PDB file of C-alpha atoms in Angstrom:
ATOM      1  CA  MET A 190     -21.466  85.595  66.552  1.00  0.00           C
ATOM      2  CA  ALA A 191     -20.967  85.928  70.302  1.00  0.00           C
ATOM      3  CA  ALA A 192     -17.892  87.612  71.687  1.00  0.00           C
ATOM      4  CA  GLU A 193     -16.815  84.535  73.683  1.00  0.00           C
ATOM      5  CA  ASP A 194     -16.795  82.394  70.525  1.00  0.00           C
ATOM      6  CA  GLN A 195     -14.613  85.001  68.925  1.00  0.00           C
ATOM      7  CA  GLU A 196     -12.206  84.904  71.835  1.00  0.00           C
ATOM      8  CA  SER A 197     -11.961  81.164  71.961  1.00  0.00           C
ATOM      9  CA  ALA A 198     -11.333  80.978  68.207  1.00  0.00           C
ATOM     10  CA  SER A 199      -8.382  83.339  68.423  1.00  0.00           C
ATOM     11  CA  ARG A 200      -6.987  81.465  71.435  1.00  0.00           C
ATOM     12  CA  VAL A 201      -6.991  78.236  69.456  1.00  0.00           C
ATOM     13  CA  GLY A 202      -5.150  79.950  66.620  1.00  0.00           C
ATOM     14  CA  ALA A 203      -2.532  81.432  68.937  1.00  0.00           C
ATOM     15  CA  ALA A 204      -1.938  78.181  70.812  1.00  0.00           C
ATOM     16  CA  SER A 205      -1.338  76.113  67.697  1.00  0.00           C
ATOM     17  CA  GLY A 206       0.911  78.870  66.362  1.00  0.00           C
ATOM     18  CA  GLN A 207       3.222  78.529  69.331  1.00  0.00           C
ATOM     19  CA  ALA A 208       3.354  74.764  69.063  1.00  0.00           C
ATOM     20  CA  GLU A 209       4.762  74.774  65.541  1.00  0.00           C
ATOM     21  CA  ARG A 210       8.451  75.273  64.876  1.00  0.00           C
ATOM     22  CA  ILE A 211       9.708  76.431  61.526  1.00  0.00           C
ATOM     23  CA  ALA A 212      12.829  75.027  59.916  1.00  0.00           C
ATOM     24  CA  GLU A 213      15.671  77.488  59.470  1.00  0.00           C
ATOM     25  CA  GLU A 214      15.551  77.481  55.672  1.00  0.00           C
ATOM     26  CA  GLU A 215      11.840  78.171  55.753  1.00  0.00           C
ATOM     27  CA  LYS A 216      12.360  81.089  58.094  1.00  0.00           C
ATOM     28  CA  LEU A 217      14.927  82.474  55.657  1.00  0.00           C
ATOM     29  CA  ARG A 218      12.243  82.486  52.960  1.00  0.00           C
ATOM     30  CA  ALA A 219       9.971  84.495  55.245  1.00  0.00           C
ATOM     31  CA  ASP A 220      12.787  86.964  55.793  1.00  0.00           C
ATOM     32  CA  CYS A 221      13.325  87.364  52.031  1.00  0.00           C
ATOM     33  CA  TYR A 222       9.634  88.025  51.538  1.00  0.00           C
ATOM     34  CA  GLY A 223       9.714  90.439  54.468  1.00  0.00           C
ATOM     35  CA  LEU A 224      12.673  92.322  53.015  1.00  0.00           C
ATOM     36  CA  LEU A 225      11.034  92.623  49.594  1.00  0.00           C
ATOM     37  CA  ALA A 226       7.797  93.795  51.204  1.00  0.00           C
ATOM     38  CA  ARG A 227       9.566  96.539  53.128  1.00  0.00           C
ATOM     39  CA  LEU A 228      11.481  97.737  50.059  1.00  0.00           C
ATOM     40  CA  LEU A 229       8.387  97.796  47.872  1.00  0.00           C
ATOM     41  CA  ARG A 230       5.960  99.283  50.375  1.00  0.00           C
ATOM     42  CA  ALA A 231       7.978 102.481  50.787  1.00  0.00           C
ATOM     43  CA  THR A 232      11.497 103.794  50.437  1.00  0.00           C
ATOM     44  CA  PRO A 233      13.821 102.224  52.991  1.00  0.00           C
ATOM     45  CA  GLU A 234      14.808 104.321  55.991  1.00  0.00           C
ATOM     46  CA  ALA A 235      18.449 104.988  56.869  1.00  0.00           C
ATOM     47  CA  GLU A 236      18.550 102.193  59.425  1.00  0.00           C
ATOM     48  CA  LEU A 237      17.230  99.604  56.975  1.00  0.00           C
ATOM     49  CA  LEU A 238      19.700 100.814  54.348  1.00  0.00           C
ATOM     50  CA  ARG A 239      22.572 100.328  56.788  1.00  0.00           C
ATOM     51  CA  THR A 240      21.386  96.804  57.538  1.00  0.00           C
ATOM     52  CA  ILE A 241      21.028  95.979  53.844  1.00  0.00           C
ATOM     53  CA  ALA A 242      24.516  97.377  53.185  1.00  0.00           C
ATOM     54  CA  GLY A 243      25.802  94.643  55.499  1.00  0.00           C
ATOM     55  CA  ILE A 244      24.313  91.776  53.489  1.00  0.00           C
ATOM     56  CA  GLU A 245      26.884  89.445  51.954  1.00  0.00           C
ATOM     57  CA  GLY A 246      25.757  87.033  49.286  1.00  0.00           C
ATOM     58  CA  ASP A 247      27.616  84.019  47.994  1.00  0.00           C
ATOM     59  CA  ASP A 248      28.762  83.161  44.474  1.00  0.00           C
ATOM     60  CA  THR A 249      25.331  82.301  43.084  1.00  0.00           C
ATOM     61  CA  PRO A 250      23.187  84.583  40.902  1.00  0.00           C
ATOM     62  CA  PHE A 251      20.957  85.236  43.923  1.00  0.00           C
ATOM     63  CA  GLY A 252      23.975  85.880  46.144  1.00  0.00           C
ATOM     64  CA  ARG A 253      25.504  88.270  43.611  1.00  0.00           C
ATOM     65  CA  ALA A 254      22.199  90.119  43.304  1.00  0.00           C
ATOM     66  CA  LEU A 255      22.176  90.536  47.076  1.00  0.00           C
ATOM     67  CA  ASP A 256      25.731  91.914  46.896  1.00  0.00           C
ATOM     68  CA  GLU A 257      24.603  94.438  44.295  1.00  0.00           C
ATOM     69  CA  LEU A 258      21.714  95.392  46.540  1.00  0.00           C
ATOM     70  CA  ALA A 259      24.099  95.835  49.489  1.00  0.00           C
ATOM     71  CA  LYS A 260      26.353  98.034  47.390  1.00  0.00           C
ATOM     72  CA  ALA A 261      23.412 100.115  46.162  1.00  0.00           C
ATOM     73  CA  ALA A 262      22.180 100.522  49.752  1.00  0.00           C
ATOM     74  CA  ALA A 263      25.600 101.685  50.903  1.00  0.00           C
ATOM     75  CA  SER A 264      25.666 104.524  48.394  1.00  0.00           C
ATOM     76  CA  ALA A 265      21.968 105.485  48.303  1.00  0.00           C
ATOM     77  CA  SER A 266      20.839 108.962  49.354  1.00  0.00           C
ATOM     78  CA  ALA A 267      17.427 109.401  50.956  1.00  0.00           C
ATOM     79  CA  GLU A 268      16.447 112.195  48.590  1.00  0.00           C
ATOM     80  CA  ALA A 269      17.352 110.318  45.430  1.00  0.00           C
ATOM     81  CA  LEU A 270      15.545 107.245  46.758  1.00  0.00           C
ATOM     82  CA  ASP A 271      12.347 109.212  47.346  1.00  0.00           C
ATOM     83  CA  ASP A 272      12.446 110.564  43.808  1.00  0.00           C
ATOM     84  CA  GLU A 273      13.166 107.146  42.385  1.00  0.00           C
ATOM     85  CA  TYR A 274      10.293 105.550  44.322  1.00  0.00           C
ATOM     86  CA  LEU A 275       7.926 108.306  43.230  1.00  0.00           C
ATOM     87  CA  ASN A 276       8.869 107.878  39.589  1.00  0.00           C
ATOM     88  CA  LEU A 277       8.592 104.124  39.736  1.00  0.00           C
ATOM     89  CA  PHE A 278       5.433 103.547  41.709  1.00  0.00           C
ATOM     90  CA  VAL A 279       3.425 106.562  42.721  1.00  0.00           C
ATOM     91  CA  GLY A 280       0.337 107.686  40.936  1.00  0.00           C
ATOM     92  CA  VAL A 281      -1.801 105.684  38.528  1.00  0.00           C
ATOM     93  CA  GLY A 282      -0.631 106.601  35.050  1.00  0.00           C
ATOM     94  CA  SER A 283       2.263 108.661  36.297  1.00  0.00           C
ATOM     95  CA  GLY A 284       4.287 105.970  38.061  1.00  0.00           C
ATOM     96  CA  GLU A 285       6.318 103.859  35.652  1.00  0.00           C
ATOM     97  CA  LEU A 286       5.096 100.559  37.076  1.00  0.00           C
ATOM     98  CA  LEU A 287       1.830  99.283  38.534  1.00  0.00           C
ATOM     99  CA  PRO A 288       2.829  96.588  41.018  1.00  0.00           C
ATOM    100  CA  TYR A 289      -0.611  94.965  41.295  1.00  0.00           C
ATOM    101  CA  ALA A 290      -1.589  91.377  40.493  1.00  0.00           C
ATOM    102  CA  SER A 291      -4.801  92.492  38.828  1.00  0.00           C
ATOM    103  CA  TYR A 292      -2.959  94.838  36.498  1.00  0.00           C
ATOM    104  CA  TYR A 293      -0.384  92.248  35.509  1.00  0.00           C
ATOM    105  CA  LEU A 294      -2.943  89.502  34.992  1.00  0.00           C
ATOM    106  CA  THR A 295      -5.756  91.432  33.303  1.00  0.00           C
ATOM    107  CA  GLY A 296      -4.332  94.777  32.206  1.00  0.00           C
ATOM    108  CA  PHE A 297      -6.667  96.593  34.609  1.00  0.00           C
ATOM    109  CA  LEU A 298      -6.639  97.448  38.298  1.00  0.00           C
ATOM    110  CA  ASN A 299      -9.173  96.046  40.793  1.00  0.00           C
ATOM    111  CA  GLU A 300     -10.325  93.193  38.570  1.00  0.00           C
ATOM    112  CA  LYS A 301     -11.114  89.570  39.329  1.00  0.00           C
ATOM    113  CA  PRO A 302      -7.637  88.648  40.666  1.00  0.00           C
ATOM    114  CA  LEU A 303      -8.173  91.178  43.471  1.00  0.00           C
ATOM    115  CA  ALA A 304     -11.602  89.722  44.267  1.00  0.00           C
ATOM    116  CA  LYS A 305     -10.162  86.204  44.383  1.00  0.00           C
ATOM    117  CA  LEU A 306      -7.348  87.390  46.623  1.00  0.00           C
ATOM    118  CA  ARG A 307      -9.824  89.011  49.022  1.00  0.00           C
ATOM    119  CA  GLY A 308     -11.726  85.754  49.212  1.00  0.00           C
ATOM    120  CA  ASP A 309      -8.586  83.769  49.954  1.00  0.00           C
ATOM    121  CA  MET A 310      -7.399  86.299  52.517  1.00  0.00           C
ATOM    122  CA  ALA A 311     -10.729  86.045  54.347  1.00  0.00           C
ATOM    123  CA  GLN A 312     -10.395  82.258  54.362  1.00  0.00           C
ATOM    124  CA  LEU A 313      -6.911  82.531  55.799  1.00  0.00           C
ATOM    125  CA  GLY A 314      -8.048  84.989  58.444  1.00  0.00           C
ATOM    126  CA  ILE A 315      -6.061  87.874  57.007  1.00  0.00           C
ATOM    127  CA  ALA A 316      -7.348  91.412  56.540  1.00  0.00           C
ATOM    128  CA  ARG A 317      -5.996  94.634  55.191  1.00  0.00           C
ATOM    129  CA  ALA A 318      -4.737  96.914  57.977  1.00  0.00           C
ATOM    130  CA  ASP A 319      -7.131  99.742  58.875  1.00  0.00           C
ATOM    131  CA  GLU A 320      -5.001 102.644  57.742  1.00  0.00           C
ATOM    132  CA  VAL A 321      -4.137 101.098  54.370  1.00  0.00           C
ATOM    133  CA  THR A 322      -6.201 102.254  51.401  1.00  0.00           C
ATOM    134  CA  GLU A 323      -4.202 100.527  48.686  1.00  0.00           C
ATOM    135  CA  PRO A 324      -5.691  97.383  47.090  1.00  0.00           C
ATOM    136  CA  GLU A 325      -4.477  94.155  48.692  1.00  0.00           C
ATOM    137  CA  ASP A 326      -2.963  92.798  45.478  1.00  0.00           C
ATOM    138  CA  HIS A 327      -0.001  95.172  45.727  1.00  0.00           C
ATOM    139  CA  ILE A 328       3.233  93.168  45.481  1.00  0.00           C
ATOM    140  CA  ALA A 329       4.286  94.299  48.981  1.00  0.00           C
ATOM    141  CA  SER A 330       1.065  92.986  50.584  1.00  0.00           C
ATOM    142  CA  LEU A 331       1.410  89.681  48.792  1.00  0.00           C
ATOM    143  CA  CYS A 332       5.009  89.342  50.022  1.00  0.00           C
ATOM    144  CA  GLU A 333       3.836  90.176  53.544  1.00  0.00           C
ATOM    145  CA  ILE A 334       1.166  87.519  53.350  1.00  0.00           C
ATOM    146  CA  MET A 335       3.668  84.903  52.167  1.00  0.00           C
ATOM    147  CA  ALA A 336       6.026  85.855  55.026  1.00  0.00           C
ATOM    148  CA  GLY A 337       3.145  85.603  57.480  1.00  0.00           C
ATOM    149  CA  LEU A 338       1.985  82.221  56.162  1.00  0.00           C
ATOM    150  CA  ILE A 339       5.504  80.867  56.520  1.00  0.00           C
ATOM    151  CA  ASN A 340       6.329  82.176  59.970  1.00  0.00           C
ATOM    152  CA  GLY A 341       2.864  82.043  61.458  1.00  0.00           C
ATOM    153  CA  SER A 342       2.090  85.736  61.969  1.00  0.00           C
ATOM    154  CA  PHE A 343      -1.560  85.015  61.211  1.00  0.00           C
ATOM    155  CA  GLY A 344      -2.199  82.229  63.687  1.00  0.00           C
ATOM    156  CA  ALA A 345      -0.495  78.933  62.930  1.00  0.00           C
ATOM    157  CA  PRO A 346       2.172  78.678  60.211  1.00  0.00           C
ATOM    158  CA  ALA A 347       0.609  77.425  56.974  1.00  0.00           C
ATOM    159  CA  ASP A 348       1.876  74.102  55.650  1.00  0.00           C
ATOM    160  CA  LEU A 349       3.762  73.992  52.355  1.00  0.00           C
ATOM    161  CA  ALA A 350       0.681  72.912  50.417  1.00  0.00           C
ATOM    162  CA  ALA A 351      -1.201  75.996  51.587  1.00  0.00           C
ATOM    163  CA  GLN A 352       1.784  78.233  50.889  1.00  0.00           C
ATOM    164  CA  ARG A 353       2.114  76.768  47.433  1.00  0.00           C
ATOM    165  CA  SER A 354      -1.534  77.226  46.713  1.00  0.00           C
ATOM    166  CA  PHE A 355      -1.378  80.909  47.687  1.00  0.00           C
ATOM    167  CA  PHE A 356       1.848  81.432  45.743  1.00  0.00           C
ATOM    168  CA  ASP A 357       0.529  79.728  42.583  1.00  0.00           C
ATOM    169  CA  LYS A 358      -2.699  81.702  42.646  1.00  0.00           C
ATOM    170  CA  HIS A 359      -1.473  85.145  43.570  1.00  0.00           C
ATOM    171  CA  LEU A 360       2.241  85.506  42.758  1.00  0.00           C
ATOM    172  CA  GLY A 361       3.434  82.684  40.518  1.00  0.00           C
ATOM    173  CA  GLN A 362       1.960  83.980  37.297  1.00  0.00           C
ATOM    174  CA  TRP A 363       3.178  87.549  37.419  1.00  0.00           C
ATOM    175  CA  ALA A 364       5.566  88.501  40.242  1.00  0.00           C
ATOM    176  CA  ALA A 365       8.746  87.423  38.410  1.00  0.00           C
ATOM    177  CA  ARG A 366       7.577  89.451  35.419  1.00  0.00           C
ATOM    178  CA  PHE A 367       6.992  92.504  37.603  1.00  0.00           C
ATOM    179  CA  PHE A 368      10.432  92.167  39.212  1.00  0.00           C
ATOM    180  CA  GLN A 369      12.004  91.933  35.784  1.00  0.00           C
ATOM    181  CA  ASP A 370      10.164  95.106  34.749  1.00  0.00           C
ATOM    182  CA  LEU A 371      11.579  96.730  37.886  1.00  0.00           C
ATOM    183  CA  GLU A 372      15.106  95.621  36.941  1.00  0.00           C
ATOM    184  CA  GLU A 373      14.670  97.187  33.524  1.00  0.00           C
ATOM    185  CA  ALA A 374      12.687 100.291  34.495  1.00  0.00           C
ATOM    186  CA  LYS A 375      14.023 103.607  33.205  1.00  0.00           C
ATOM    187  CA  SER A 376      13.695 105.286  36.607  1.00  0.00           C
ATOM    188  CA  ALA A 377      15.323 102.447  38.522  1.00  0.00           C
ATOM    189  CA  ALA A 378      18.771 102.696  40.125  1.00  0.00           C
ATOM    190  CA  PHE A 379      18.614 101.363  43.703  1.00  0.00           C
ATOM    191  CA  TYR A 380      15.595  99.341  42.595  1.00  0.00           C
ATOM    192  CA  VAL A 381      17.493  97.519  39.831  1.00  0.00           C
ATOM    193  CA  PRO A 382      19.078  95.061  42.270  1.00  0.00           C
ATOM    194  CA  VAL A 383      15.810  94.957  44.256  1.00  0.00           C
ATOM    195  CA  GLY A 384      14.121  93.766  41.063  1.00  0.00           C
ATOM    196  CA  ARG A 385      16.884  91.224  40.446  1.00  0.00           C
ATOM    197  CA  VAL A 386      16.746  89.832  43.986  1.00  0.00           C
ATOM    198  CA  GLY A 387      12.961  89.616  43.707  1.00  0.00           C
ATOM    199  CA  ARG A 388      12.963  87.924  40.301  1.00  0.00           C
ATOM    200  CA  LEU A 389      15.551  85.348  41.331  1.00  0.00           C
ATOM    201  CA  PHE A 390      13.775  84.703  44.612  1.00  0.00           C
ATOM    202  CA  MET A 391      10.468  84.129  42.795  1.00  0.00           C
ATOM    203  CA  GLU A 392      12.272  81.641  40.533  1.00  0.00           C
ATOM    204  CA  ILE A 393      13.748  79.845  43.538  1.00  0.00           C
ATOM    205  CA  GLU A 394      10.328  79.711  45.183  1.00  0.00           C
ATOM    206  CA  ALA A 395       8.693  78.354  42.039  1.00  0.00           C
ATOM    207  CA  ALA A 396      11.381  75.680  41.714  1.00  0.00           C
ATOM    208  CA  ALA A 397      11.089  74.680  45.362  1.00  0.00           C
ATOM    209  CA  PHE A 398       7.283  74.469  45.237  1.00  0.00           C
ATOM    210  CA  GLY A 399       7.584  72.519  42.005  1.00  0.00           C
ATOM    211  CA  MET A 400       9.571  69.843  43.855  1.00  0.00           C
ATOM    212  CA  LEU A 401       6.734  69.081  46.231  1.00  0.00           C
ATOM    213  CA  SER A 402       4.749  66.004  45.417  1.00  0.00           C
ATOM    214  CA  ASP A 403       1.282  66.781  44.166  1.00  0.00           C
ATOM    215  CA  GLU A 404      -0.207  64.491  46.742  1.00  0.00           C
ATOM    216  CA  GLY A 405      -2.387  66.413  49.135  1.00  0.00           C
ATOM    217  CA  VAL A 406      -1.602  69.703  47.487  1.00  0.00           C
ATOM    218  CA  ARG A 407      -4.675  71.827  46.950  1.00  0.00           C
ATOM    219  CA  ARG A 408      -4.569  72.785  43.313  1.00  0.00           C
ATOM    220  CA  PRO A 409      -5.355  76.369  42.388  1.00  0.00           C
ATOM    221  CA  HIS A 410      -8.843  76.661  40.992  1.00  0.00           C
TER     222      HIS A 410
ATOM    223  CA  MET B 178       4.822  58.815  54.399  1.00  0.00           C
ATOM    224  CA  ARG B 179       6.828  60.368  57.209  1.00  0.00           C
ATOM    225  CA  GLU B 180      10.016  59.407  55.377  1.00  0.00           C
ATOM    226  CA  ARG B 181       8.781  61.028  52.178  1.00  0.00           C
ATOM    227  CA  GLU B 182       8.104  64.261  54.025  1.00  0.00           C
ATOM    228  CA  GLU B 183      11.601  64.192  55.496  1.00  0.00           C
ATOM    229  CA  ASP B 184      13.126  63.564  52.020  1.00  0.00           C
ATOM    230  CA  GLN B 185      11.156  66.448  50.672  1.00  0.00           C
ATOM    231  CA  ARG B 186      12.316  68.706  53.455  1.00  0.00           C
ATOM    232  CA  LEU B 187      15.959  67.809  52.836  1.00  0.00           C
ATOM    233  CA  ALA B 188      15.575  68.297  49.083  1.00  0.00           C
ATOM    234  CA  ARG B 189      14.103  71.733  49.655  1.00  0.00           C
ATOM    235  CA  ARG B 190      16.892  72.628  52.044  1.00  0.00           C
ATOM    236  CA  GLU B 191      19.466  71.542  49.453  1.00  0.00           C
ATOM    237  CA  LEU B 192      17.767  73.562  46.730  1.00  0.00           C
ATOM    238  CA  PHE B 193      17.754  76.693  48.902  1.00  0.00           C
ATOM    239  CA  ARG B 194      21.415  76.115  49.802  1.00  0.00           C
ATOM    240  CA  LEU B 195      22.448  75.747  46.157  1.00  0.00           C
ATOM    241  CA  ALA B 196      20.396  78.787  45.218  1.00  0.00           C
ATOM    242  CA  GLY B 197      22.330  80.952  47.654  1.00  0.00           C
ATOM    243  CA  LEU B 198      19.642  81.488  50.232  1.00  0.00           C
ATOM    244  CA  GLY B 199      21.552  79.890  53.058  1.00  0.00           C
ATOM    245  CA  THR B 200      24.483  82.264  53.348  1.00  0.00           C
ATOM    246  CA  VAL B 201      22.493  85.406  53.882  1.00  0.00           C
ATOM    247  CA  ALA B 202      20.778  84.530  57.131  1.00  0.00           C
ATOM    248  CA  GLY B 203      21.994  87.324  59.421  1.00  0.00           C
ATOM    249  CA  ALA B 204      21.408  90.618  57.665  1.00  0.00           C
ATOM    250  CA  VAL B 205      18.418  89.571  55.598  1.00  0.00           C
ATOM    251  CA  ALA B 206      16.753  88.286  58.734  1.00  0.00           C
ATOM    252  CA  VAL B 207      17.195  91.636  60.429  1.00  0.00           C
ATOM    253  CA  ALA B 208      16.167  93.610  57.382  1.00  0.00           C
ATOM    254  CA  GLY B 209      13.224  91.392  56.567  1.00  0.00           C
ATOM    255  CA  ALA B 210      11.890  91.126  60.103  1.00  0.00           C
ATOM    256  CA  THR B 211       8.253  92.076  60.148  1.00  0.00           C
ATOM    257  CA  HIS B 212       7.452  95.394  61.768  1.00  0.00           C
ATOM    258  CA  GLU B 213       4.388  97.422  62.690  1.00  0.00           C
ATOM    259  CA  ALA B 214       3.926  99.165  59.359  1.00  0.00           C
ATOM    260  CA  GLN B 215       2.377  96.076  57.802  1.00  0.00           C
ATOM    261  CA  ALA B 216      -0.347  96.420  55.226  1.00  0.00           C
ATOM    262  CA  VAL B 217      -2.058  93.199  56.231  1.00  0.00           C
ATOM    263  CA  THR B 218      -3.011  91.873  59.614  1.00  0.00           C
ATOM    264  CA  GLU B 219      -4.846  89.055  61.314  1.00  0.00           C
ATOM    265  CA  ALA B 220      -8.547  89.382  60.628  1.00  0.00           C
ATOM    266  CA  GLY B 221      -9.543  88.420  64.170  1.00  0.00           C
ATOM    267  CA  ALA B 222      -7.768  91.437  65.662  1.00  0.00           C
ATOM    268  CA  ASP B 223      -9.929  94.362  66.779  1.00  0.00           C
ATOM    269  CA  GLY B 224     -10.608  96.999  64.203  1.00  0.00           C
ATOM    270  CA  ALA B 225      -9.082  95.099  61.292  1.00  0.00           C
ATOM    271  CA  GLY B 226     -10.323  95.762  57.764  1.00  0.00           C
ATOM    272  CA  TYR B 227     -12.839  93.360  56.219  1.00  0.00           C
ATOM    273  CA  ARG B 228     -15.282  92.006  58.719  1.00  0.00           C
ATOM    274  CA  GLU B 229     -18.158  90.833  56.566  1.00  0.00           C
ATOM    275  CA  THR B 230     -20.067  88.250  58.549  1.00  0.00           C
ATOM    276  CA  ASP B 231     -19.515  85.351  56.167  1.00  0.00           C
ATOM    277  CA  HIS B 232     -15.795  85.933  55.968  1.00  0.00           C
ATOM    278  CA  VAL B 233     -15.483  86.224  59.698  1.00  0.00           C
ATOM    279  CA  LYS B 234     -17.472  83.017  60.125  1.00  0.00           C
ATOM    280  CA  THR B 235     -15.171  81.234  57.695  1.00  0.00           C
ATOM    281  CA  TYR B 236     -12.227  82.517  59.646  1.00  0.00           C
ATOM    282  CA  TYR B 237     -13.546  81.095  62.894  1.00  0.00           C
ATOM    283  CA  THR B 238     -14.103  77.764  61.228  1.00  0.00           C
ATOM    284  CA  LEU B 239     -10.616  77.725  59.798  1.00  0.00           C
ATOM    285  CA  ALA B 240      -8.793  79.263  62.744  1.00  0.00           C
ATOM    286  CA  LYS B 241      -8.173  75.772  64.092  1.00  0.00           C
ATOM    287  CA  PHE B 242      -5.984  74.629  61.190  1.00  0.00           C
TER     288      PHE B 242
END
């Protein structure tokens, strides 16, 4: 394909991205996905911890979980966090949890769910960043993709039908289960409320997508 | 049709409000803001991961959505 075609294609994507405006509540969803992605990709840095410590939830289960997370962030030490993260996630077989769609859906890493995800990512015009070696079906990547689909980081914002389709195929069947495992993990302390926030958020997302009429919604295949 | 979409939007907003999503705007927005250390990126960008011809072609077809 010629370079000028390539350029014009990305211009079209960028232009339509600017034209769309996202409703406030939808942006909030993107932020929740973004927060979960940052916490699950790596241990939070001091600045992020300070920000999280300032979160105030309301008197709902989700709000209370956010309060717990804020409290945990206020008292977390960088060293303890690094140990905790290592014990929870690092090393196949030595980390307590394997936060990958393929593992949760098939019992093995790098199986069909990963292949399907790669196909869908290509269709959406999303690729793994160059320096990343981890499989794309890591929970943090999937949360990043959802955030990007909502707020339009990958060209135009995706409509709710497309968001729902991606969620149903790649998160809906396992992410809440993973977050619950995180809540209950032996090594988890700071990550207990992270797991709770994630689980409740996945439930909220599933309920909200479930409200959409099926008309025009692309069903997962 | 337009009305139905609007109803749906309001119902979603109400669900998110009741679920407690609405009150956390400020700090979660700051904490969740996307930053450079992302694991995924737009496929069209230079040097991005998977660039198999078929995938890239599909992307160009779909980039107009």
